C-alpha positions as protocol buffer text, in pm:
chain_id: "A"
residue {
  index: 1
  type: MET
  ca { x: 21795 y: -5469 z: -2550 }
}
residue {
  index: 2
  type: VAL
  ca { x: 21511 y: -5521 z: -2280 }
}
residue {
  index: 3
  type: LYS
  ca { x: 21726 y: -5376 z: -1994 }
}
residue {
  index: 4
  type: LYS
  ca { x: 21790 y: -5059 z: -2221 }
}
residue {
  index: 5
  type: SER
  ca { x: 21412 y: -5016 z: -2291 }
}
residue {
  index: 6
  type: LYS
  ca { x: 21324 y: -5054 z: -1901 }
}
residue {
  index: 7
  type: SER
  ca { x: 21594 y: -4789 z: -1801 }
}
residue {
  index: 8
  type: LEU
  ca { x: 21433 y: -4560 z: -2063 }
}
residue {
  index: 9
  type: GLU
  ca { x: 21105 y: -4600 z: -1941 }
}
residue {
  index: 10
  type: GLU
  ca { x: 21221 y: -4569 z: -1577 }
}
residue {
  index: 11
  type: GLU
  ca { x: 21398 y: -4238 z: -1684 }
}
residue {
  index: 12
  type: THR
  ca { x: 21076 y: -4125 z: -1853 }
}
residue {
  index: 13
  type: GLU
  ca { x: 20875 y: -4200 z: -1529 }
}
residue {
  index: 14
  type: THR
  ca { x: 21122 y: -4018 z: -1296 }
}
residue {
  index: 15
  type: GLY
  ca { x: 21102 y: -3711 z: -1540 }
}
residue {
  index: 16
  type: LYS
  ca { x: 21487 y: -3678 z: -1528 }
}
residue {
  index: 17
  type: PRO
  ca { x: 21520 y: -3573 z: -1910 }
}
residue {
  index: 18
  type: GLU
  ca { x: 21420 y: -3205 z: -1938 }
}
residue {
  index: 19
  type: ILE
  ca { x: 21473 y: -3165 z: -2325 }
}
residue {
  index: 20
  type: GLU
  ca { x: 21112 y: -3037 z: -2384 }
}
residue {
  index: 21
  type: PRO
  ca { x: 21123 y: -2756 z: -2122 }
}
residue {
  index: 22
  type: GLU
  ca { x: 21474 y: -2639 z: -2258 }
}
residue {
  index: 23
  type: GLU
  ca { x: 21327 y: -2625 z: -2615 }
}
residue {
  index: 24
  type: LYS
  ca { x: 21027 y: -2426 z: -2493 }
}
residue {
  index: 25
  type: GLU
  ca { x: 21258 y: -2187 z: -2325 }
}
residue {
  index: 26
  type: ASP
  ca { x: 21476 y: -2136 z: -2629 }
}
residue {
  index: 27
  type: LEU
  ca { x: 21170 y: -2093 z: -2849 }
}
residue {
  index: 28
  type: GLY
  ca { x: 21055 y: -1827 z: -2609 }
}
residue {
  index: 29
  type: LYS
  ca { x: 21357 y: -1631 z: -2644 }
}
residue {
  index: 30
  type: GLU
  ca { x: 21409 y: -1675 z: -3001 }
}
residue {
  index: 31
  type: GLY
  ca { x: 21051 y: -1611 z: -3075 }
}
residue {
  index: 32
  type: GLY
  ca { x: 21057 y: -1293 z: -2896 }
}
residue {
  index: 33
  type: ALA
  ca { x: 20749 y: -1351 z: -2662 }
}
residue {
  index: 34
  type: GLU
  ca { x: 20870 y: -1077 z: -2434 }
}
residue {
  index: 35
  type: GLU
  ca { x: 20934 y: -833 z: -2727 }
}
residue {
  index: 36
  type: THR
  ca { x: 20572 y: -856 z: -2877 }
}
residue {
  index: 37
  type: PRO
  ca { x: 20420 y: -602 z: -2665 }
}
residue {
  index: 38
  type: GLN
  ca { x: 20677 y: -343 z: -2777 }
}
residue {
  index: 39
  type: GLY
  ca { x: 20510 y: -301 z: -3131 }
}
residue {
  index: 40
  type: PRO
  ca { x: 20172 y: -175 z: -2988 }
}
residue {
  index: 41
  type: GLY
  ca { x: 20330 y: 37 z: -2753 }
}
residue {
  index: 42
  type: LYS
  ca { x: 20533 y: 217 z: -3014 }
}
residue {
  index: 43
  type: SER
  ca { x: 20238 y: 272 z: -3237 }
}
residue {
  index: 44
  type: GLU
  ca { x: 20044 y: 399 z: -2932 }
}
residue {
  index: 45
  type: VAL
  ca { x: 20313 y: 652 z: -2866 }
}
residue {
  index: 46
  type: ASN
  ca { x: 20313 y: 768 z: -3219 }
}
residue {
  index: 47
  type: TYR
  ca { x: 19927 y: 769 z: -3206 }
}
residue {
  index: 48
  type: ARG
  ca { x: 19945 y: 1010 z: -2908 }
}
residue {
  index: 49
  type: LYS
  ca { x: 20194 y: 1227 z: -3051 }
}
residue {
  index: 50
  type: LYS
  ca { x: 19988 y: 1275 z: -3358 }
}
residue {
  index: 51
  type: PHE
  ca { x: 19668 y: 1352 z: -3154 }
}
residue {
  index: 52
  type: SER
  ca { x: 19851 y: 1584 z: -2930 }
}
residue {
  index: 53
  type: GLU
  ca { x: 19992 y: 1787 z: -3227 }
}
residue {
  index: 54
  type: SER
  ca { x: 19643 y: 1778 z: -3391 }
}
residue {
  index: 55
  type: THR
  ca { x: 19483 y: 1902 z: -3064 }
}
residue {
  index: 56
  type: THR
  ca { x: 19753 y: 2174 z: -3025 }
}
residue {
  index: 57
  type: GLU
  ca { x: 19673 y: 2313 z: -3383 }
}
residue {
  index: 58
  type: ASN
  ca { x: 19300 y: 2279 z: -3318 }
}
residue {
  index: 59
  type: GLN
  ca { x: 19342 y: 2504 z: -2985 }
}
residue {
  index: 60
  type: ILE
  ca { x: 19540 y: 2769 z: -3193 }
}
residue {
  index: 61
  type: LEU
  ca { x: 19275 y: 2754 z: -3470 }
}
residue {
  index: 62
  type: GLN
  ca { x: 18970 y: 2800 z: -3224 }
}
residue {
  index: 63
  type: ALA
  ca { x: 19143 y: 3083 z: -3047 }
}
residue {
  index: 64
  type: LYS
  ca { x: 19184 y: 3243 z: -3415 }
}
residue {
  index: 65
  type: LEU
  ca { x: 18827 y: 3173 z: -3494 }
}
residue {
  index: 66
  type: LYS
  ca { x: 18714 y: 3329 z: -3174 }
}
residue {
  index: 67
  type: ALA
  ca { x: 18923 y: 3641 z: -3233 }
}
residue {
  index: 68
  type: ALA
  ca { x: 18752 y: 3675 z: -3593 }
}
residue {
  index: 69
  type: GLU
  ca { x: 18411 y: 3609 z: -3432 }
}
residue {
  index: 70
  type: GLU
  ca { x: 18437 y: 3917 z: -3221 }
}
residue {
  index: 71
  type: LYS
  ca { x: 18528 y: 4134 z: -3509 }
}
residue {
  index: 72
  type: LEU
  ca { x: 18279 y: 3967 z: -3781 }
}
residue {
  index: 73
  type: GLY
  ca { x: 18039 y: 3797 z: -3548 }
}
residue {
  index: 74
  type: LYS
  ca { x: 17913 y: 3426 z: -3543 }
}
residue {
  index: 75
  type: ILE
  ca { x: 17999 y: 3189 z: -3824 }
}
residue {
  index: 76
  type: THR
  ca { x: 17691 y: 3175 z: -4048 }
}
residue {
  index: 77
  type: SER
  ca { x: 17565 y: 2859 z: -4230 }
}
residue {
  index: 78
  type: ALA
  ca { x: 17656 y: 3041 z: -4573 }
}
residue {
  index: 79
  type: GLU
  ca { x: 18019 y: 3033 z: -4458 }
}
residue {
  index: 80
  type: ILE
  ca { x: 18043 y: 2673 z: -4376 }
}
residue {
  index: 81
  type: PRO
  ca { x: 18182 y: 2490 z: -4688 }
}
residue {
  index: 82
  type: ALA
  ca { x: 17996 y: 2181 z: -4852 }
}
residue {
  index: 83
  type: GLU
  ca { x: 18164 y: 1850 z: -4829 }
}
residue {
  index: 84
  type: GLN
  ca { x: 18223 y: 1829 z: -5189 }
}
residue {
  index: 85
  type: GLU
  ca { x: 18395 y: 2177 z: -5190 }
}
residue {
  index: 86
  type: LEU
  ca { x: 18608 y: 2021 z: -4906 }
}
residue {
  index: 87
  type: LYS
  ca { x: 18713 y: 1713 z: -5114 }
}
residue {
  index: 88
  type: ASN
  ca { x: 18805 y: 1927 z: -5414 }
}
residue {
  index: 89
  type: LEU
  ca { x: 19027 y: 2128 z: -5201 }
}
residue {
  index: 90
  type: TYR
  ca { x: 19207 y: 1864 z: -4999 }
}
residue {
  index: 91
  type: LEU
  ca { x: 19288 y: 1559 z: -5225 }
}
residue {
  index: 92
  type: ASP
  ca { x: 19345 y: 1336 z: -4919 }
}
residue {
  index: 93
  type: TRP
  ca { x: 19002 y: 1414 z: -4766 }
}
residue {
  index: 94
  type: GLU
  ca { x: 18892 y: 1038 z: -4781 }
}
residue {
  index: 95
  type: ILE
  ca { x: 19189 y: 908 z: -4575 }
}
residue {
  index: 96
  type: MET
  ca { x: 19157 y: 1200 z: -4316 }
}
residue {
  index: 97
  type: SER
  ca { x: 19049 y: 1118 z: -3964 }
}
residue {
  index: 98
  type: GLU
  ca { x: 18741 y: 1290 z: -3833 }
}
residue {
  index: 99
  type: PRO
  ca { x: 18950 y: 1545 z: -3622 }
}
residue {
  index: 100
  type: GLU
  ca { x: 19162 y: 1614 z: -3909 }
}
residue {
  index: 101
  type: ARG
  ca { x: 18864 y: 1703 z: -4129 }
}
residue {
  index: 102
  type: LYS
  ca { x: 18722 y: 1930 z: -3864 }
}
residue {
  index: 103
  type: LEU
  ca { x: 19048 y: 2101 z: -3863 }
}
residue {
  index: 104
  type: ALA
  ca { x: 19067 y: 2152 z: -4222 }
}
residue {
  index: 105
  type: GLU
  ca { x: 18711 y: 2272 z: -4223 }
}
residue {
  index: 106
  type: LYS
  ca { x: 18779 y: 2531 z: -3960 }
}
residue {
  index: 107
  type: ASN
  ca { x: 19108 y: 2637 z: -4126 }
}
residue {
  index: 108
  type: LEU
  ca { x: 18928 y: 2705 z: -4448 }
}
residue {
  index: 109
  type: ILE
  ca { x: 18648 y: 2921 z: -4271 }
}
residue {
  index: 110
  type: LEU
  ca { x: 18940 y: 3133 z: -4098 }
}
residue {
  index: 111
  type: GLU
  ca { x: 19143 y: 3186 z: -4422 }
}
residue {
  index: 112
  type: ARG
  ca { x: 18807 y: 3331 z: -4589 }
}
residue {
  index: 113
  type: ARG
  ca { x: 18723 y: 3543 z: -4300 }
}
residue {
  index: 114
  type: LEU
  ca { x: 19058 y: 3683 z: -4277 }
}
residue {
  index: 115
  type: LYS
  ca { x: 19050 y: 3752 z: -4653 }
}
residue {
  index: 116
  type: LYS
  ca { x: 18715 y: 3928 z: -4626 }
}
residue {
  index: 117
  type: VAL
  ca { x: 18853 y: 4146 z: -4360 }
}
residue {
  index: 118
  type: GLU
  ca { x: 19157 y: 4226 z: -4594 }
}
residue {
  index: 119
  type: GLN
  ca { x: 18916 y: 4311 z: -4868 }
}
residue {
  index: 120
  type: ASP
  ca { x: 18701 y: 4519 z: -4643 }
}
residue {
  index: 121
  type: PHE
  ca { x: 18989 y: 4702 z: -4513 }
}
residue {
  index: 122
  type: GLY
  ca { x: 19129 y: 4778 z: -4858 }
}
residue {
  index: 123
  type: GLY
  ca { x: 18792 y: 4914 z: -4963 }
}
residue {
  index: 124
  type: MET
  ca { x: 18761 y: 5121 z: -4660 }
}
residue {
  index: 125
  type: LYS
  ca { x: 19095 y: 5275 z: -4731 }
}
residue {
  index: 126
  type: GLU
  ca { x: 19019 y: 5339 z: -5100 }
}
residue {
  index: 127
  type: GLU
  ca { x: 18695 y: 5509 z: -5003 }
}
residue {
  index: 128
  type: LYS
  ca { x: 18872 y: 5717 z: -4739 }
}
residue {
  index: 129
  type: GLU
  ca { x: 19132 y: 5824 z: -4994 }
}
residue {
  index: 130
  type: TRP
  ca { x: 18870 y: 5899 z: -5252 }
}
residue {
  index: 131
  type: ASN
  ca { x: 18670 y: 6108 z: -5011 }
}
residue {
  index: 132
  type: GLU
  ca { x: 18974 y: 6309 z: -4922 }
}
residue {
  index: 133
  type: GLN
  ca { x: 19024 y: 6389 z: -5290 }
}
residue {
  index: 134
  type: VAL
  ca { x: 18672 y: 6507 z: -5316 }
}
residue {
  index: 135
  type: ASP
  ca { x: 18701 y: 6730 z: -5008 }
}
residue {
  index: 136
  type: ASN
  ca { x: 19052 y: 6876 z: -5132 }
}
residue {
  index: 137
  type: PHE
  ca { x: 18875 y: 6952 z: -5473 }
}
residue {
  index: 138
  type: LEU
  ca { x: 18565 y: 7136 z: -5316 }
}
residue {
  index: 139
  type: GLU
  ca { x: 18805 y: 7326 z: -5086 }
}
residue {
  index: 140
  type: LYS
  ca { x: 19068 y: 7416 z: -5377 }
}
residue {
  index: 141
  type: GLY
  ca { x: 18758 y: 7505 z: -5586 }
}
residue {
  index: 142
  type: LYS
  ca { x: 18618 y: 7765 z: -5313 }
}
residue {
  index: 143
  type: ILE
  ca { x: 18971 y: 7920 z: -5282 }
}
residue {
  index: 144
  type: LEU
  ca { x: 19019 y: 7957 z: -5661 }
}
residue {
  index: 145
  type: ASP
  ca { x: 18650 y: 8020 z: -5740 }
}
residue {
  index: 146
  type: THR
  ca { x: 18663 y: 7729 z: -5998 }
}
residue {
  index: 147
  type: TYR
  ca { x: 18313 y: 7595 z: -5961 }
}
residue {
  index: 148
  type: PRO
  ca { x: 18103 y: 7879 z: -5783 }
}
residue {
  index: 149
  type: GLU
  ca { x: 17791 y: 7678 z: -5892 }
}
residue {
  index: 150
  type: LEU
  ca { x: 17888 y: 7400 z: -5637 }
}
residue {
  index: 151
  type: ASP
  ca { x: 17838 y: 7631 z: -5337 }
}
residue {
  index: 152
  type: GLY
  ca { x: 17559 y: 7493 z: -5124 }
}
residue {
  index: 153
  type: LYS
  ca { x: 17551 y: 7167 z: -5340 }
}
residue {
  index: 154
  type: GLU
  ca { x: 17853 y: 7015 z: -5167 }
}
residue {
  index: 155
  type: LYS
  ca { x: 17665 y: 6735 z: -5000 }
}
residue {
  index: 156
  type: GLU
  ca { x: 17493 y: 6625 z: -5337 }
}
residue {
  index: 157
  type: PHE
  ca { x: 17827 y: 6636 z: -5527 }
}
residue {
  index: 158
  type: ARG
  ca { x: 17980 y: 6423 z: -5283 }
}
residue {
  index: 159
  type: GLU
  ca { x: 17685 y: 6154 z: -5317 }
}
residue {
  index: 160
  type: PHE
  ca { x: 17725 y: 6200 z: -5714 }
}
residue {
  index: 161
  type: ALA
  ca { x: 18095 y: 6140 z: -5687 }
}
residue {
  index: 162
  type: ASN
  ca { x: 18079 y: 5854 z: -5454 }
}
residue {
  index: 163
  type: LYS
  ca { x: 17869 y: 5644 z: -5721 }
}
residue {
  index: 164
  type: PRO
  ca { x: 18060 y: 5325 z: -5785 }
}
residue {
  index: 165
  type: THR
  ca { x: 18048 y: 5424 z: -6173 }
}
residue {
  index: 166
  type: HIS
  ca { x: 18211 y: 5747 z: -6068 }
}
residue {
  index: 167
  type: LYS
  ca { x: 18478 y: 5667 z: -5827 }
}
residue {
  index: 168
  type: GLY
  ca { x: 18840 y: 5727 z: -5967 }
}
residue {
  index: 169
  type: ALA
  ca { x: 18710 y: 5947 z: -6268 }
}
residue {
  index: 170
  type: SER
  ca { x: 18840 y: 6302 z: -6320 }
}
residue {
  index: 171
  type: LEU
  ca { x: 18678 y: 6538 z: -6053 }
}
residue {
  index: 172
  type: ASN
  ca { x: 18664 y: 6827 z: -6304 }
}
residue {
  index: 173
  type: VAL
  ca { x: 18474 y: 6588 z: -6526 }
}
residue {
  index: 174
  type: LEU
  ca { x: 18237 y: 6499 z: -6256 }
}
residue {
  index: 175
  type: ALA
  ca { x: 18171 y: 6835 z: -6150 }
}
residue {
  index: 176
  type: GLN
  ca { x: 18088 y: 6946 z: -6501 }
}
residue {
  index: 177
  type: ALA
  ca { x: 17853 y: 6667 z: -6541 }
}
residue {
  index: 178
  type: PHE
  ca { x: 17682 y: 6732 z: -6216 }
}
residue {
  index: 179
  type: LEU
  ca { x: 17635 y: 7091 z: -6275 }
}
residue {
  index: 180
  type: PHE
  ca { x: 17517 y: 7031 z: -6633 }
}
residue {
  index: 181
  type: ARG
  ca { x: 17248 y: 6780 z: -6484 }
}
residue {
  index: 182
  type: GLU
  ca { x: 17148 y: 7032 z: -6235 }
}
residue {
  index: 183
  type: GLY
  ca { x: 17145 y: 7348 z: -6457 }
}
residue {
  index: 184
  type: GLY
  ca { x: 17115 y: 7231 z: -6819 }
}
residue {
  index: 185
  type: GLU
  ca { x: 17443 y: 7360 z: -6960 }
}
residue {
  index: 186
  type: VAL
  ca { x: 17814 y: 7290 z: -6942 }
}
residue {
  index: 187
  type: PRO
  ca { x: 17988 y: 7508 z: -6692 }
}
residue {
  index: 188
  type: SER
  ca { x: 18290 y: 7675 z: -6785 }
}
residue {
  index: 189
  type: VAL
  ca { x: 18593 y: 7635 z: -6564 }
}
residue {
  index: 190
  type: ARG
  ca { x: 18705 y: 7976 z: -6420 }
}
residue {
  index: 191
  type: ARG
  ca { x: 19083 y: 8010 z: -6389 }
}
residue {
  index: 192
  type: THR
  ca { x: 19272 y: 8218 z: -6183 }
}
residue {
  index: 193
  type: PRO
  ca { x: 19388 y: 8551 z: -6354 }
}
residue {
  index: 194
  type: VAL
  ca { x: 19761 y: 8534 z: -6424 }
}
residue {
  index: 195
  type: LEU
  ca { x: 19938 y: 8862 z: -6508 }
}
residue {
  index: 196
  type: GLU
  ca { x: 20137 y: 8793 z: -6819 }
}
residue {
  index: 197
  type: PRO
  ca { x: 20476 y: 9031 z: -6895 }
}
residue {
  index: 198
  type: GLY
  ca { x: 20356 y: 9328 z: -7114 }
}
residue {
  index: 199
  type: SER
  ca { x: 19987 y: 9222 z: -7099 }
}
residue {
  index: 200
  type: GLY
  ca { x: 19878 y: 9501 z: -6902 }
}
residue {
  index: 201
  type: GLY
  ca { x: 19631 y: 9288 z: -6715 }
}
residue {
  index: 202
  type: PRO
  ca { x: 19457 y: 8941 z: -6714 }
}
residue {
  index: 203
  type: LYS
  ca { x: 19347 y: 8759 z: -7011 }
}
residue {
  index: 204
  type: GLU
  ca { x: 19015 y: 8591 z: -6987 }
}
residue {
  index: 205
  type: THR
  ca { x: 19003 y: 8239 z: -7121 }
}
residue {
  index: 206
  type: PRO
  ca { x: 18729 y: 8222 z: -7377 }
}
residue {
  index: 207
  type: LYS
  ca { x: 18430 y: 8013 z: -7277 }
}
residue {
  index: 208
  type: SER
  ca { x: 18354 y: 7706 z: -7467 }
}
residue {
  index: 209
  type: LYS
  ca { x: 18054 y: 7479 z: -7431 }
}
residue {
  index: 210
  type: LYS
  ca { x: 18230 y: 7185 z: -7609 }
}
residue {
  index: 211
  type: MET
  ca { x: 18208 y: 6847 z: -7385 }
}
residue {
  index: 212
  type: THR
  ca { x: 18473 y: 6593 z: -7363 }
}
residue {
  index: 213
  type: SER
  ca { x: 18399 y: 6223 z: -7466 }
}
residue {
  index: 214
  type: GLU
  ca { x: 18449 y: 6148 z: -7094 }
}
residue {
  index: 215
  type: GLU
  ca { x: 18200 y: 6403 z: -6984 }
}
residue {
  index: 216
  type: LEU
  ca { x: 17931 y: 6272 z: -7240 }
}
residue {
  index: 217
  type: LYS
  ca { x: 17996 y: 5922 z: -7109 }
}
residue {
  index: 218
  type: VAL
  ca { x: 17936 y: 6025 z: -6739 }
}
residue {
  index: 219
  type: LEU
  ca { x: 17617 y: 6216 z: -6866 }
}
residue {
  index: 220
  type: ARG
  ca { x: 17495 y: 5919 z: -7067 }
}
residue {
  index: 221
  type: GLU
  ca { x: 17525 y: 5678 z: -6787 }
}
residue {
  index: 222
  type: ASN
  ca { x: 17362 y: 5906 z: -6531 }
}
residue {
  index: 223
  type: ASP
  ca { x: 17119 y: 6126 z: -6737 }
}
residue {
  index: 224
  type: PRO
  ca { x: 17018 y: 5950 z: -7059 }
}
residue {
  index: 225
  type: LYS
  ca { x: 16755 y: 6213 z: -7113 }
}
residue {
  index: 226
  type: LYS
  ca { x: 17013 y: 6504 z: -7093 }
}
residue {
  index: 227
  type: TRP
  ca { x: 17262 y: 6312 z: -7321 }
}
residue {
  index: 228
  type: ARG
  ca { x: 16991 y: 6268 z: -7600 }
}
residue {
  index: 229
  type: GLU
  ca { x: 16892 y: 6640 z: -7578 }
}
residue {
  index: 230
  type: ILE
  ca { x: 17274 y: 6719 z: -7639 }
}
residue {
  index: 231
  type: ILE
  ca { x: 17292 y: 6471 z: -7913 }
}
residue {
  index: 232
  type: THR
  ca { x: 16980 y: 6608 z: -8090 }
}
residue {
  index: 233
  type: LYS
  ca { x: 16973 y: 6981 z: -8002 }
}
residue {
  index: 234
  type: HIS
  ca { x: 17337 y: 7072 z: -7936 }
}
residue {
  index: 235
  type: PRO
  ca { x: 17550 y: 6886 z: -8179 }
}
residue {
  index: 236
  type: ASP
  ca { x: 17806 y: 7175 z: -8150 }
}
residue {
  index: 237
  type: TRP
  ca { x: 17870 y: 7075 z: -7805 }
}
residue {
  index: 238
  type: ILE
  ca { x: 17997 y: 6730 z: -7913 }
}
residue {
  index: 239
  type: PRO
  ca { x: 18361 y: 6704 z: -7923 }
}
residue {
  index: 240
  type: SER
  ca { x: 18511 y: 6677 z: -8280 }
}
residue {
  index: 241
  type: GLU
  ca { x: 18661 y: 6321 z: -8212 }
}
residue {
  index: 242
  type: ILE
  ca { x: 18319 y: 6171 z: -8169 }
}
residue {
  index: 243
  type: GLU
  ca { x: 18174 y: 6363 z: -8450 }
}
């Protein structure tokens, strides 16, 4: 037994057994010590990809904002949304990164600016169409001599017809309301004489001072004094449906 212990001691001193180093190598392989750096590397790649995509979107958005600024001017403080508004619009606002928040804010500003451009363009288109209708009405009136009282008052009538409460209304109604305001009585619409078979000549349409409910409404909104005068002094001018 003593000899065996001596041989063991001698073997230990000489360092022949290499059990411990072998176990360390196995643990190193099994533990995946070499694979550990792969985890952070992978997430870094994902982060770079996400950051790159965000940067690209931001560059595109910046270009759009610059184009909008050239048309609408610089972004004013009134156009910048409040943080609470952004939180209400973007439910994941709290977990967004700072670049993502900036991107969301710029995107909202751009959307609103483009919407404003569309609204302005639509309004300009409607205004242009309405002015064309007024011009055609005046031109047709001169040819047919429908409203001779409008001669020399075209500019004033255009301003009258372009009031926000008048746009889209019947131009005949507007013309009569305008001339009544100017002259104090309802002008009669002159019609072009038409030869009827066997009539021997043109028939004149009887003139009438009866006003329509629409004419009275326009007059009441724009000239309450004249409207009261008609109600009190000229009840026969009031249409029967109102009486």
